[in-house]
Amino acid sequence: MAMTITEKILAAHAGKDSVSPGELINCKLDVVLGNDITAPVAIKEFEKIGVPDVFDKEKVVLVPDHFTPNKDIKSAEQAKVLRTFAKKQGLTNYFEVGKMGIEHCLLPEQGIVAPGDAIIGADSHTCTYGALGAFSTGVGSTDMAAAMASGEVWFKVPESIKFVYNGEELNEWVGGKDLILHTIGDIGVDGALYQAMEFTGPAIRNLSMDGRFTMANMAIEAGGKNGIIAPDQTTIDYVESRVKRPYKVYNSDEDAKYTKVIEYDVADIEPQVAFPHLPENTRPVSEAGRVEIDQAVIGSCTNGRIEDLRLAAKVLKGHKVHSDVRLIIFPGTQTIYKQAMNEGLFDIFVDAGAAISTPTCGPCLGGHMGILAKGERAIATTNRNFVGRMGHPESEVYLSNPAVAAASAILGRIAGPEEVE
Amino acid sequence: MEFQGRTWKFGADVDTDAIIPARYLNTTDPSELAAHCMEDADPDFPQKVKAGDIIVADKNFGCGSSREHAPICIKAAGVSCVIAKSFARIFYRNSFNIGLPILESPEAVDGIEEGDEVKVDVDAGVIYNLTKGTSFRSTAIPPFMQELIDAGGLINFVRRRLKG
């Protein structure tokens, strides 16, 4: 039977020859992930189940990245719950501050997630790993707790939507962020509700891994169950030096069934900005009008990778951040941090007047390290611009790619990089 | 399984940051979370809501983050069930897993005004607007999912089943 890549991975993990959309399956998991917000709840629930040990010490991964380095006493207590549990269980993949990174930048980098895997994480952006050709989806703490005990979870097999990005070359300053924002702007924040979003086409084949992670990362912002990109040489080159265990490459059959096929010509896509308060409120940056900003944030699980930082540096080089703007840059992991430092990007950032943060989810979810006051406006390379997302309920967040965020930081208003002299 | 209560209406795409803002996620205590339930959508909601009340919302309720703190704070605030045109998938799953009943019914959402008294018959999949004297179909919750709610969520359900 013809199947999509999502269906093939789910079938393999459910011990079946084939599965169809709508079918309820019990699925074996390769990775179960939690962070310092969701894992404390999961650990409490896990302890109620009454099994002494997690199903696999290597496959349960804990990353304290949201409110760390601990922002207050309560957060410190939550981080301590993870630390204590990780020690007691002897978890291989627990990452303390100093080795820690933003989970969705860290796991691929460390080779913990691989093509063909079935992964759940108690974090909605767990869909990021679909960029490697894995089935990966966000769940809540209770699902995580049950999966820590059993190594399994039940799923309804999702229907798939195929997105085809035609055209070989992206326009200048356009990246994965703009393709996905354009897509969400087109289909809406529930346009892929309960469904798999499969990203295909020549423009995807030419996209770097960092760009692909950005796209899969935001599948949840369209309501998707997972985002997925079939592996190719780019994927294999990325995982080769990282993944130390066997993995399997799946591809969709040519006659696989999709509920919809949506095609875009990338020649029509310019850098995008999502206006408050939904990621679907997108428009091309050239149509943004005059929007003055107080803060710019470059980083996060969406755009905190080395390519993102290089892009920001390219725009910032030789310029100063506008006197009315705070620019905060937070690299995704310690490795990315060191790489950016060694490449001289930190000199460019500091000379421009930017603050560089240790890896943390911090400002993206209004946790710490860059909270907005009442009436303030930020442009951010993050993933959500909901009411109050980055601080006061009457503050505003605009989403963009790193080049647009950097250019806006220089000019003090939302602007495309070509406006910077 | 039946619920009856006064309704509170919300619009489309109510996200998890509006249900429970991240600034309160440094705790997992349900009653502390309940004190801020729906705060960024309606700052007075935690004071106004009474035990048994029902939330009625438009499409895509609970979109955004995977934080289980969202259905937990709604349940801890005393809300008996949530009726919406549709739910975001992680919120949908989390609600059943922690034992918060939720129902999809676009017709009921359009046919209920804030403050209406509503009764929900979960077994039959019928929603009665007692104020207006109308009724609507909703997707019935299958028996095993009801058992899950009745047990107080997935963990108790799993424990109960393991004990046989």
XYZ file of C-alpha atoms in Angstrom:
585
model
C 0.000 0.000 0.000
C 1.298 3.451 -0.906
C 2.285 5.470 2.165
C 3.727 8.851 3.075
C 6.998 9.114 4.995
C 5.011 9.872 8.178
C 2.836 6.762 7.724
C 5.887 4.571 7.030
C 7.712 5.666 10.181
C 4.575 5.206 12.313
C 3.881 1.762 10.810
C 7.455 0.632 11.490
C 7.244 1.769 15.126
C 3.828 0.165 15.628
C 5.078 -3.162 14.270
C 2.725 -3.012 11.283
C 3.229 -3.404 7.546
C 1.073 -0.391 6.840
C -1.108 2.213 8.542
C -3.801 4.591 7.281
C -4.882 8.045 8.458
C -7.348 7.845 11.349
C -6.019 4.511 12.597
C -5.194 4.348 16.321
C -1.788 2.799 16.944
C 0.508 2.105 19.841
C 3.946 3.281 18.911
C 7.430 2.471 20.238
C 9.592 5.526 20.841
C 13.258 6.268 20.144
C 13.426 9.441 22.245
C 11.263 10.920 25.038
C 12.154 14.530 25.869
C 11.246 16.981 28.635
C 12.378 20.385 29.926
C 12.343 22.301 33.219
C 8.727 23.464 32.737
C 7.115 20.221 31.621
C 9.293 17.484 33.155
C 8.605 18.401 36.830
C 4.908 17.631 36.192
C 5.846 14.477 34.262
C 8.195 13.241 36.990
C 5.471 13.704 39.625
C 3.078 11.672 37.453
C 5.759 9.069 36.631
C 6.268 8.439 40.334
C 2.537 7.742 40.757
C 2.694 4.922 38.186
C 4.795 2.848 40.529
C 7.539 1.521 38.218
C 11.018 2.150 39.623
C 12.962 2.878 36.415
C 12.489 4.676 33.122
C 12.212 2.364 30.103
C 15.650 3.323 28.748
C 18.303 5.523 30.373
C 19.610 6.705 27.001
C 16.259 7.470 25.414
C 14.782 9.659 28.155
C 16.324 13.092 27.612
C 16.054 16.018 30.055
C 17.127 19.553 29.138
C 16.665 22.373 31.675
C 16.556 25.237 29.165
C 13.475 27.382 29.778
C 13.996 29.252 33.057
C 17.720 28.475 33.314
C 20.213 29.661 34.461
C 17.622 29.616 37.261
C 15.728 32.910 37.170
C 14.200 32.736 40.648
C 13.816 30.411 43.625
C 10.771 28.580 42.246
C 12.540 27.946 38.925
C 15.583 26.715 40.817
C 13.346 24.203 42.601
C 11.949 22.994 39.259
C 15.429 22.601 37.753
C 16.427 20.687 40.883
C 13.601 18.192 40.317
C 15.145 17.354 36.915
C 18.683 17.153 38.259
C 17.699 14.848 41.131
C 15.623 12.596 38.875
C 18.359 12.411 36.210
C 20.924 11.371 38.821
C 18.640 8.847 40.485
C 17.750 7.280 37.124
C 21.320 7.523 35.783
C 20.159 9.280 32.599
C 22.864 9.565 29.912
C 21.293 12.586 28.280
C 20.828 15.202 30.968
C 22.426 18.544 30.125
C 23.416 20.863 32.962
C 23.860 24.632 32.533
C 27.251 25.070 30.864
C 26.671 22.051 28.630
C 23.011 22.782 28.059
C 21.511 24.315 24.940
C 18.013 25.083 23.711
C 16.624 21.551 23.433
C 15.666 21.646 19.762
C 19.068 23.009 18.738
C 20.859 20.624 21.098
C 19.359 17.210 20.321
C 20.158 17.176 16.578
C 23.613 18.662 17.219
C 24.417 15.931 19.776
C 23.186 13.186 17.454
C 20.451 12.137 19.896
C 17.742 12.245 17.224
C 18.058 10.547 13.840
C 16.235 10.007 10.530
C 13.408 7.475 10.761
C 12.962 7.911 14.532
C 9.643 8.225 16.358
C 10.064 10.947 18.988
C 7.841 12.682 21.510
C 8.763 15.652 23.644
C 6.856 17.550 26.286
C 7.442 20.736 24.334
C 5.377 21.818 21.369
C 8.422 22.570 19.190
C 9.530 18.930 19.324
C 8.281 18.873 15.721
C 11.702 20.408 14.823
C 13.323 16.975 14.354
C 11.076 16.259 11.386
C 13.727 18.184 9.452
C 15.877 15.034 9.746
C 13.138 12.820 8.302
C 11.913 11.638 11.706
C 8.345 11.532 13.045
C 8.486 13.933 15.957
C 5.692 15.617 17.868
C 4.941 17.598 21.007
C 2.859 16.152 23.831
C 2.008 17.122 27.398
C 3.592 16.064 30.663
C 1.240 13.138 31.300
C 1.988 11.532 27.937
C 5.662 12.048 28.709
C 5.250 10.385 32.116
C 3.513 7.326 30.664
C 6.121 7.113 27.878
C 9.015 7.364 30.342
C 7.598 4.255 31.988
C 6.558 2.275 28.908
C 8.613 3.625 25.997
C 5.353 3.796 24.059
C 2.568 6.215 23.229
C -0.730 5.979 21.362
C -1.314 8.043 18.241
C -4.024 8.607 15.735
C -2.253 8.349 12.362
C -2.496 11.865 10.862
C -3.521 12.763 7.354
C -0.763 14.497 5.396
C -0.622 17.779 3.490
C 2.116 18.050 0.876
C 3.756 21.437 0.425
C 5.785 21.883 -2.751
C 8.233 24.795 -2.900
C 9.031 25.309 -6.583
C 11.989 27.275 -7.902
C 15.676 26.594 -7.373
C 16.803 29.792 -5.716
C 15.387 31.845 -2.886
C 15.289 35.630 -3.163
C 17.997 37.574 -1.366
C 17.639 37.539 2.458
C 14.939 34.844 2.253
C 15.402 31.679 4.317
C 13.492 28.802 5.883
C 11.812 31.245 8.283
C 10.245 33.175 5.427
C 9.029 30.033 3.655
C 7.306 28.781 6.800
C 5.891 32.192 7.804
C 4.541 32.602 4.270
C 2.975 29.138 4.513
C 1.361 29.817 7.913
C 0.139 33.158 6.561
C -1.471 31.254 3.712
C -3.124 28.352 5.559
C -3.657 29.945 9.011
C -2.795 28.897 12.569
C -5.098 25.873 12.335
C -4.547 25.223 8.624
C -2.839 21.899 9.316
C -4.706 20.982 12.514
C -4.021 17.337 13.508
C -2.176 16.821 10.191
C 1.350 16.052 8.999
C 3.020 18.833 7.003
C 5.400 17.362 4.446
C 7.781 19.926 2.943
C 9.049 19.059 -0.549
C 10.243 20.595 -3.811
C 13.458 21.909 -5.359
C 13.759 24.861 -2.960
C 13.675 22.479 0.012
C 16.338 20.270 -1.571
C 18.564 23.364 -1.833
C 17.841 24.451 1.741
C 20.519 23.926 4.420
C 19.828 21.803 7.519
C 19.569 24.956 9.646
C 16.873 26.309 7.310
C 15.036 22.987 7.403
C 15.038 22.897 11.210
C 13.437 26.360 11.195
C 10.664 25.167 8.894
C 9.839 21.946 10.735
C 10.041 23.846 14.047
C 7.060 26.028 13.152
C 4.733 23.258 11.898
C 2.964 23.532 15.268
C 2.172 27.196 14.531
C -0.131 25.926 11.764
C -1.638 23.379 14.171
C 0.339 20.524 12.599
C 1.015 17.253 14.368
C 4.429 17.053 12.743
C 6.488 18.694 10.028
C 8.689 16.440 7.956
C 11.320 16.611 5.220
C 12.529 13.398 3.552
C 16.269 12.869 4.076
C 18.714 13.555 1.256
C 22.485 14.064 0.995
C 22.258 17.283 3.059
C 20.622 15.285 5.874
C 23.108 12.431 5.656
C 26.070 14.849 5.688
C 24.617 16.387 8.855
C 23.908 13.184 10.796
C 26.953 11.202 9.622
C 29.395 12.598 12.167
C 26.776 12.961 14.902
C 24.501 9.931 15.125
C 26.302 6.933 16.620
C 23.538 4.327 16.163
C 21.794 2.755 13.175
C 18.996 4.782 11.613
C 16.680 4.358 8.657
C 15.843 6.636 5.761
C 12.192 6.693 4.657
C 10.658 8.357 1.613
C 7.039 8.917 0.606
C 5.725 6.707 -2.177
C 4.935 8.553 -5.382
C 1.297 7.524 -5.196
C 0.933 8.229 -1.456
C -2.330 9.952 -0.483
C -2.491 13.581 0.646
C -5.541 15.550 1.762
C -4.099 18.528 -0.096
C -1.129 19.474 -2.237
C -0.185 23.148 -1.905
C 2.392 24.644 -4.262
C 4.401 27.835 -3.938
C 6.862 29.528 -6.283
C 9.697 30.770 -4.088
C 10.336 33.599 -6.558
C 7.144 35.174 -5.121
C 8.342 35.015 -1.513
C 10.222 37.925 0.053
C 11.270 38.283 3.725
C 8.172 38.007 5.911
C 7.045 39.678 9.126
C 4.258 38.230 11.299
C 2.345 41.021 13.011
C 0.729 40.685 16.465
C -0.883 38.561 17.783
C -0.802 35.439 15.623
C 1.927 33.880 13.443
C -0.576 33.858 10.551
C -0.661 37.690 10.373
C 2.167 37.776 7.875
C 3.096 40.340 5.277
C 6.200 41.006 3.208
C 8.656 43.256 5.068
C 8.332 45.815 2.233
C 4.691 46.249 3.263
C 5.325 46.509 6.999
C 4.915 50.299 7.108
C 6.544 52.301 9.889
C 6.724 50.172 13.043
C 9.188 51.474 15.654
C 10.701 48.915 17.995
C 12.171 48.879 21.517
C 13.847 45.480 21.387
C 15.184 42.955 18.905
C 15.752 39.314 19.811
C 17.850 36.978 17.665
C 17.993 33.316 18.673
C 15.624 30.573 19.972
C 14.887 27.012 18.841
C 13.591 28.553 15.627
C 16.568 30.739 14.625
C 19.414 30.270 17.112
C 21.725 28.205 14.897
C 25.100 29.182 13.453
C 23.746 30.171 10.039
C 21.231 32.452 11.721
C 23.972 34.164 13.694
C 26.151 34.513 10.567
C 23.239 36.135 8.764
C 22.673 38.596 11.625
C 26.417 39.393 11.707
C 26.477 40.013 7.968
C 23.865 42.750 8.426
C 25.263 44.163 11.692
C 28.924 44.347 10.627
C 30.200 47.928 10.881
C 26.855 49.224 12.202
C 25.510 50.304 15.583
C 22.264 49.217 17.176
C 19.816 52.166 17.230
C 19.988 54.198 20.434
C 16.343 53.391 21.307
C 16.731 49.621 20.793
C 18.059 46.767 22.940
C 19.410 43.941 20.771
C 19.708 40.590 22.559
C 21.368 37.652 20.805
C 21.142 34.164 22.268
C 22.978 31.323 20.532
C 21.182 27.970 20.683
C 23.884 25.785 22.242
C 27.357 25.968 23.767
C 28.816 24.590 20.524
C 27.081 27.268 18.461
C 28.208 29.852 21.038
C 31.852 28.807 20.715
C 31.652 28.568 16.944
C 30.216 32.096 16.708
C 32.937 33.344 19.028
C 35.711 31.669 17.024
C 34.333 33.018 13.757
C 34.534 36.554 15.128
C 30.763 37.067 15.172
C 30.842 38.107 18.831
C 33.172 41.014 17.966
C 30.646 42.209 15.410
C 27.754 41.841 17.883
C 29.500 43.542 20.799
C 30.887 46.342 18.617
C 27.346 46.937 17.343
C 26.120 47.261 20.936
C 24.277 43.937 21.245
C 23.994 41.825 24.394
C 24.985 38.171 23.996
C 23.236 35.663 26.269
C 24.081 32.132 27.329
C 21.765 29.605 25.602
C 18.235 29.732 27.096
C 14.611 29.851 25.935
C 14.372 32.924 28.236
C 12.850 35.836 26.310
C 10.995 33.805 23.661
C 8.302 32.737 26.124
C 8.506 35.791 28.352
C 10.471 33.852 30.949
C 13.483 36.064 31.613
C 16.475 37.755 29.898
C 14.508 40.317 27.901
C 10.931 40.823 29.131
C 8.887 43.621 27.542
C 7.235 46.433 29.513
C 3.699 47.689 28.877
C 3.362 49.160 25.401
C 6.794 47.982 24.222
C 7.404 46.399 20.847
C 9.917 43.740 19.833
C 10.970 42.127 16.604
C 12.080 38.562 17.264
C 13.330 35.563 15.312
C 11.261 33.385 17.656
C 8.082 31.459 16.838
C 5.098 33.003 18.655
C 3.691 36.514 18.900
C 0.656 35.789 21.088
C -0.682 38.409 23.533
C 1.807 38.738 26.390
C 4.175 36.161 24.898
C 7.318 38.178 25.686
C 6.114 40.072 28.743
C 3.350 42.563 29.514
C -0.063 41.670 28.007
C -0.010 45.080 26.297
C 3.379 44.549 24.632
C 3.787 43.397 21.021
C 5.958 40.848 19.214
C 6.708 40.796 15.475
C 8.295 37.659 14.005
C 10.946 37.666 11.288
C 14.176 36.078 10.059
C 17.561 37.053 11.618
C 18.536 39.457 8.788
C 15.328 41.476 9.152
C 15.653 41.498 12.963
C 19.258 42.759 12.682
C 18.347 45.447 10.153
C 15.430 46.557 12.344
C 17.748 46.767 15.375
C 20.025 49.133 13.437
C 17.237 51.332 12.071
C 14.996 51.340 15.148
C 12.002 50.263 13.075
C 10.970 47.154 11.178
C 13.042 47.122 8.002
C 14.558 44.831 5.393
C 18.360 44.362 5.278
C 18.598 46.189 1.939
C 17.618 49.406 3.754
C 20.841 49.272 5.781
C 23.526 51.232 3.915
C -21.691 11.730 32.801
C -23.445 15.127 33.012
C -22.359 18.696 33.672
C -24.370 21.858 34.230
C -23.169 25.414 34.634
C -23.018 29.027 33.603
C -21.048 29.761 30.437
C -18.138 32.084 29.694
C -17.462 32.823 26.025
C -14.111 33.310 24.304
C -13.100 33.950 20.682
C -11.004 31.986 18.163
C -7.399 30.804 18.586
C -7.226 31.253 22.382
C -3.592 30.251 22.948
C -1.951 28.577 25.922
C -0.118 31.818 26.797
C -3.537 33.446 27.269
C -4.815 30.463 29.283
C -1.787 30.433 31.598
C 1.003 32.951 30.857
C 4.584 31.607 31.025
C 5.394 34.035 33.829
C 3.482 31.699 36.172
C 5.077 28.473 34.948
C 7.677 28.444 37.712
C 5.168 26.410 39.714
C 3.274 23.179 39.097
C 0.748 23.716 41.919
C -2.783 23.503 40.419
C -4.367 26.033 42.817
C -1.581 28.599 42.237
C -2.039 28.132 38.486
C -5.846 28.420 38.820
C -5.411 31.889 40.357
C -4.183 33.058 36.920
C -6.485 31.000 34.689
C -7.321 32.801 31.383
C -5.736 35.954 32.816
C -4.337 37.356 29.546
C -7.661 36.778 27.767
C -9.799 38.185 30.627
C -7.945 39.528 33.700
C -11.060 39.160 35.911
C -11.774 35.549 34.953
C -10.068 33.908 37.976
C -12.281 35.989 40.301
C -15.504 35.542 38.308
C -15.392 31.815 37.565
C -17.375 29.474 39.845
C -17.248 25.727 40.333
C -19.153 23.961 37.557
C -18.931 26.831 35.039
C -18.417 25.999 31.377
C -16.007 27.653 28.922
C -17.368 28.083 25.384
C -14.896 29.119 22.680
C -14.529 29.441 18.924
C -12.056 27.422 16.792
C -8.552 26.167 17.689
C -8.860 26.540 21.476
C -5.563 25.891 23.291
C -3.193 26.491 20.390
C 0.505 27.031 21.028
C 2.559 25.441 23.738
C 2.377 21.875 25.085
C 2.116 23.104 28.680
C -0.240 20.790 30.553
C -0.519 23.652 33.024
C -3.213 25.025 30.643
C -5.886 22.313 31.100
C -4.679 21.817 34.702
C -5.420 25.462 35.626
C -8.829 25.359 33.910
C -9.785 22.213 35.820
C -8.401 23.562 39.099
C -10.395 26.792 38.606
C -13.518 24.624 38.841
C -14.514 24.669 35.173
C -16.527 21.504 34.511
C -15.947 21.297 30.753
C -14.877 23.230 27.676
C -16.956 23.389 24.492
C -15.265 24.723 21.337
C -15.611 24.619 17.557
C -12.240 22.849 17.493
C -9.229 22.277 19.747
C -5.489 22.421 19.096
C -4.193 18.856 19.168
C -1.764 18.906 22.097
C -4.347 20.682 24.280
C -6.973 18.114 23.225
C -4.746 15.224 24.248
C -3.613 16.875 27.477
C -7.196 17.586 28.547
C -8.214 13.938 28.388
C -4.937 12.897 29.994
C -5.569 15.072 33.063
C -9.324 14.417 33.162
C -10.800 17.672 31.834
C -13.830 16.925 29.619
C -13.845 18.824 26.308
C -16.388 18.724 23.497
C -16.378 19.874 19.894
C -19.621 21.413 18.637
C -19.591 24.392 16.245
C -23.419 24.620 16.421
C -23.484 24.812 20.220
C -20.802 27.514 20.233
C -22.874 29.633 17.840
C -26.045 28.940 19.832
C -24.742 29.891 23.275
C -24.349 33.441 24.625
C -22.189 34.279 27.607
C -24.108 33.706 30.824
C -26.461 31.092 29.377
C -27.061 28.074 31.624
C -25.947 24.949 29.787
C -26.267 21.233 30.500
C -24.003 18.678 28.841
C -24.977 15.005 28.512
C -21.639 13.443 27.658
C -22.939 9.890 27.039
C -25.545 11.006 24.540
C -23.346 13.735 23.059
C -26.031 16.401 23.548
C -25.581 19.985 24.764
C -28.716 21.719 26.158
C -28.929 25.518 26.327
C -31.353 25.706 29.290
C -31.640 29.505 29.048
C -32.777 29.460 25.416
C -34.428 26.020 25.408
C -32.324 24.735 22.514
C -30.108 21.669 22.095
C -27.116 20.693 19.964
C -25.200 17.558 19.002
C -21.581 17.138 19.922
C -19.144 14.352 19.238
C -19.843 11.737 21.890
C -16.889 10.866 24.105
C -16.251 7.118 23.686
C -16.622 4.986 26.857
C -12.891 4.389 27.388
C -12.190 8.114 27.193
C -15.002 8.716 29.721
C -13.400 6.126 31.969
C -10.161 8.058 31.605
C -11.882 11.283 32.712
C -13.668 9.453 35.503
C -10.360 8.056 36.789
C -9.028 11.610 36.948
C -6.704 11.231 33.989
C -4.341 8.886 32.170
C -2.028 8.041 35.066
C -4.806 6.911 37.416
C -6.449 5.140 34.485
C -3.213 3.229 33.747
C -2.749 2.368 37.422
C -6.357 1.217 37.732
C -5.979 -0.985 34.647
C -2.660 -2.425 35.796
C -4.252 -3.426 39.112
C -6.987 -5.177 37.104
